[in-house]
Amino acid sequence: FNLFSDETAEALADIVLPDACYLERLDPLPDRLGHGLSAGTGDWCYHIRQPAVEPLYERRHFCEVLLEIGQRMGFSDEMNASANLLYGLKPPHALNPEGEYSWEQIADSVCKGWFGPEHGLEWFKENGVLTWPKRLEEAYWKPFSRARVPLYHEWVPRLGEQIRQVAEDRGMGDIDTSGFLPLPDWRPCQALQPQPPCDLQAIHCQAPWHTFPQAYENPWLEEVCRSDPYSYFICMNSRTASDKGISDGDPVWLESI
């Protein structure tokens, strides 16, 4: 699935189906709940993603397409079981293995399963955001955690030996399993070693204005990034740039090998 045909799709995909962009999609869980994203005190809040515009052309949400394909091929039961497992749905909001559901019906079940029968899809469409109080142990959860953190993984060498044996049985030769150690051990990454004539490594960073790659097509955020001197430019150590005769604003050619 893709919004448009790009070099990745043309090189790797046998079939490319048109997907809907985030402004055209209904998603019951656009963000995942988790104490690791507690962000201090205040209220918890949650929302759904609703389509702001109708999909262009013949674009459809990829979930709708996959549901239709699965139903036509006769394995709705397996898809429903997977959805119940993925979203943690329990009766009475779990999907019936023998049923065939639309994406909106699944979204409604997810909302009710997570937030109660009174907070279904229609409630979110009308009210937008659901909020509820955040407990202290949720806002600052680490001091309350009693989890054990294993430092010595005695099973890792055994796993390495099993992998080596499987590779040998299949005629794959003697593969390197020296990295399967019970304790972490640093070793240089071959991909990051200097490769003349390239003596620098390009590091990708995330612009704070975007949510991973999901917002790069938002024209307002695009405008913010273009007004920032660091978002869409290559940043280099000033001394390294000076040694290479590069000044601020100079065009450079970035090539990956």
XYZ file of C-alpha atoms in Angstrom:
257
model
C 0.000 0.000 0.000
C 1.215 3.487 -0.807
C -0.098 6.984 -1.445
C 1.901 7.190 -4.647
C 4.284 5.082 -6.652
C 7.848 5.759 -5.522
C 11.193 4.096 -6.159
C 10.781 1.728 -3.194
C 7.393 0.478 -4.376
C 8.556 0.114 -7.966
C 11.687 -1.782 -6.957
C 10.300 -4.108 -4.286
C 6.536 -4.546 -4.735
C 4.777 -6.833 -7.195
C 1.431 -5.120 -6.542
C 0.899 -1.586 -5.197
C -2.572 -0.664 -3.964
C -3.614 2.949 -3.294
C -3.809 3.738 0.421
C -5.659 6.596 2.103
C -3.598 9.291 3.804
C -4.060 10.145 7.464
C -6.436 13.010 6.602
C -8.740 10.536 4.817
C -8.692 7.711 7.370
C -10.684 6.486 10.337
C -8.408 4.970 12.989
C -9.684 3.999 16.447
C -6.190 3.918 17.960
C -3.927 6.452 16.244
C -1.748 6.469 19.383
C -0.981 3.701 21.822
C -1.668 4.119 25.522
C 1.328 3.499 27.764
C 2.756 4.624 31.079
C 6.051 5.249 29.325
C 4.380 8.271 27.681
C 2.905 9.644 30.901
C 4.388 13.179 30.549
C 3.954 14.109 34.192
C 0.786 14.961 36.070
C -2.547 16.003 34.620
C -5.273 14.004 32.914
C -5.034 11.103 30.563
C -6.699 11.870 27.251
C -7.496 9.877 24.166
C -8.996 10.502 20.755
C -9.636 8.778 17.462
C -8.492 9.834 14.023
C -11.418 10.908 11.860
C -11.314 11.630 8.130
C -11.190 15.354 7.441
C -11.840 14.889 3.712
C -13.152 12.157 1.457
C -10.473 9.902 -0.085
C -9.339 10.982 -3.521
C -9.837 8.765 -6.560
C -10.073 5.085 -5.597
C -8.005 5.280 -2.422
C -9.164 3.212 0.545
C -7.913 2.599 4.073
C -5.573 -0.385 3.854
C -7.466 -2.064 6.722
C -10.686 -1.973 4.694
C -8.927 -3.567 1.738
C -7.319 -6.294 3.857
C -10.645 -7.050 5.530
C -12.371 -7.463 2.173
C -9.585 -9.661 0.806
C -9.640 -11.861 3.909
C -13.415 -12.196 3.831
C -13.411 -13.115 0.145
C -10.703 -15.728 0.750
C -12.610 -17.226 3.666
C -10.373 -16.649 6.664
C -12.376 -14.039 8.550
C -12.165 -16.247 11.642
C -8.383 -15.957 11.753
C -8.467 -12.200 11.152
C -11.049 -11.706 13.894
C -8.983 -13.777 16.309
C -5.908 -11.715 15.449
C -7.826 -8.461 16.006
C -9.062 -9.691 19.391
C -5.498 -10.523 20.375
C -3.994 -7.312 18.992
C -6.498 -4.977 20.645
C -7.042 -7.065 23.775
C -10.775 -7.393 23.127
C -12.803 -9.461 25.594
C -16.508 -10.391 25.604
C -18.926 -8.787 25.044
C -16.861 -6.577 22.732
C -14.664 -9.307 21.239
C -15.206 -10.078 17.558
C -17.139 -13.239 16.772
C -14.815 -15.633 14.898
C -17.628 -16.468 12.483
C -18.655 -12.859 11.847
C -17.725 -10.499 9.040
C -17.114 -6.933 10.170
C -16.555 -3.594 8.531
C -13.669 -1.401 9.644
C -16.135 0.950 11.395
C -17.636 -1.960 13.338
C -14.185 -3.067 14.449
C -13.327 0.500 15.434
C -16.526 0.646 17.508
C -15.646 -2.621 19.272
C -12.143 -1.361 20.014
C -13.411 1.900 21.513
C -15.969 0.098 23.686
C -13.484 -2.599 24.680
C -10.928 -0.040 25.821
C -13.128 2.663 27.310
C -16.455 1.017 28.168
C -19.719 0.448 26.292
C -20.759 4.085 26.713
C -17.705 5.300 24.784
C -18.145 3.740 21.373
C -17.181 5.113 17.985
C -20.197 7.421 17.789
C -19.321 8.919 21.197
C -15.831 9.790 19.977
C -17.203 11.226 16.734
C -19.460 13.552 18.711
C -17.182 14.398 21.652
C -13.710 14.172 20.173
C -11.554 13.560 23.248
C -12.012 11.373 26.317
C -10.209 12.426 29.519
C -9.828 10.809 32.937
C -7.658 11.507 36.021
C -4.087 10.263 36.123
C -2.889 8.544 39.283
C 0.467 9.377 40.842
C 1.835 5.883 40.186
C 0.898 6.284 36.525
C 2.539 9.687 36.142
C 5.771 8.586 37.857
C 5.635 4.864 37.395
C 9.265 3.784 37.674
C 9.596 4.097 41.484
C 6.485 1.921 41.803
C 7.737 -0.777 39.430
C 8.853 -4.057 40.991
C 10.105 -5.531 37.740
C 13.353 -7.476 37.664
C 15.993 -6.400 35.164
C 18.076 -9.397 34.048
C 21.750 -8.622 33.500
C 23.092 -12.086 32.679
C 21.261 -13.921 29.883
C 22.464 -17.495 30.224
C 20.185 -18.653 27.400
C 21.804 -16.504 24.697
C 24.892 -18.763 24.153
C 22.571 -21.770 23.847
C 20.551 -19.909 21.235
C 23.722 -19.111 19.307
C 24.704 -22.775 19.310
C 21.252 -23.782 18.070
C 21.470 -21.256 15.234
C 24.942 -22.486 14.308
C 23.682 -26.086 14.236
C 20.644 -25.212 12.091
C 22.866 -23.344 9.629
C 25.282 -26.265 9.462
C 22.480 -28.791 8.878
C 21.243 -26.701 5.954
C 24.627 -26.356 4.341
C 24.970 -22.658 5.097
C 28.529 -23.001 6.325
C 30.103 -21.884 9.554
C 28.284 -18.678 10.462
C 29.595 -16.242 13.063
C 27.801 -16.692 16.397
C 30.470 -15.031 18.524
C 28.064 -12.220 19.369
C 25.730 -14.541 21.295
C 27.109 -13.709 24.742
C 25.391 -13.722 28.147
C 26.620 -10.191 28.891
C 26.531 -7.164 26.563
C 29.793 -6.668 24.720
C 30.569 -3.739 22.447
C 32.057 -4.397 19.056
C 32.375 -2.043 16.095
C 29.666 -2.180 13.464
C 31.124 -3.043 10.067
C 28.624 -0.781 8.307
C 29.917 2.208 10.280
C 33.618 1.712 9.622
C 35.335 4.375 7.477
C 35.082 3.514 3.793
C 37.362 5.705 1.675
C 36.783 8.091 0.060
C 33.774 8.593 2.392
C 34.995 9.674 5.827
C 31.728 10.862 7.417
C 28.613 9.080 8.643
C 25.163 10.536 7.982
C 22.924 10.388 11.055
C 19.176 10.805 10.601
C 17.418 12.764 13.334
C 13.759 13.484 13.952
C 12.449 17.017 13.582
C 10.532 17.993 16.745
C 7.685 19.389 14.678
C 6.812 16.022 13.151
C 5.448 12.738 14.481
C 7.884 10.330 12.871
C 7.131 10.325 9.100
C 3.370 10.574 9.591
C 3.136 14.372 9.408
C 5.528 15.257 6.599
C 2.630 15.966 4.255
C 1.073 18.530 6.591
C 1.662 21.876 4.825
C 1.573 23.858 8.081
C 4.287 21.720 9.676
C 6.203 21.820 6.406
C 6.193 25.611 6.611
C 7.441 25.498 10.214
C 10.297 23.184 9.250
C 11.350 25.331 6.323
C 11.565 28.365 8.607
C 13.832 26.469 11.018
C 17.554 26.684 10.118
C 18.283 23.081 11.115
C 15.275 20.931 10.135
C 15.795 20.407 6.407
C 19.526 21.022 6.172
C 22.671 18.992 6.700
C 24.315 19.894 9.997
C 28.067 19.356 10.306
C 30.740 19.985 12.876
C 32.000 23.489 12.118
C 35.680 22.491 12.204
C 35.091 19.502 9.905
C 33.123 21.696 7.514
C 35.886 24.316 7.521
C 38.534 21.663 6.774
C 36.465 20.588 3.767
C 35.917 24.157 2.589
C 32.185 24.122 3.325
C 30.417 27.224 4.642
C 26.875 27.815 5.896
C 24.399 27.724 3.033
C 26.699 25.914 0.596
C 25.034 23.187 -1.482
C 26.479 19.735 -0.815
C 25.969 16.355 -2.467
C 24.910 13.577 -0.074
C 25.519 10.074 -1.392
C 24.915 6.758 0.338
C 26.930 3.661 -0.513
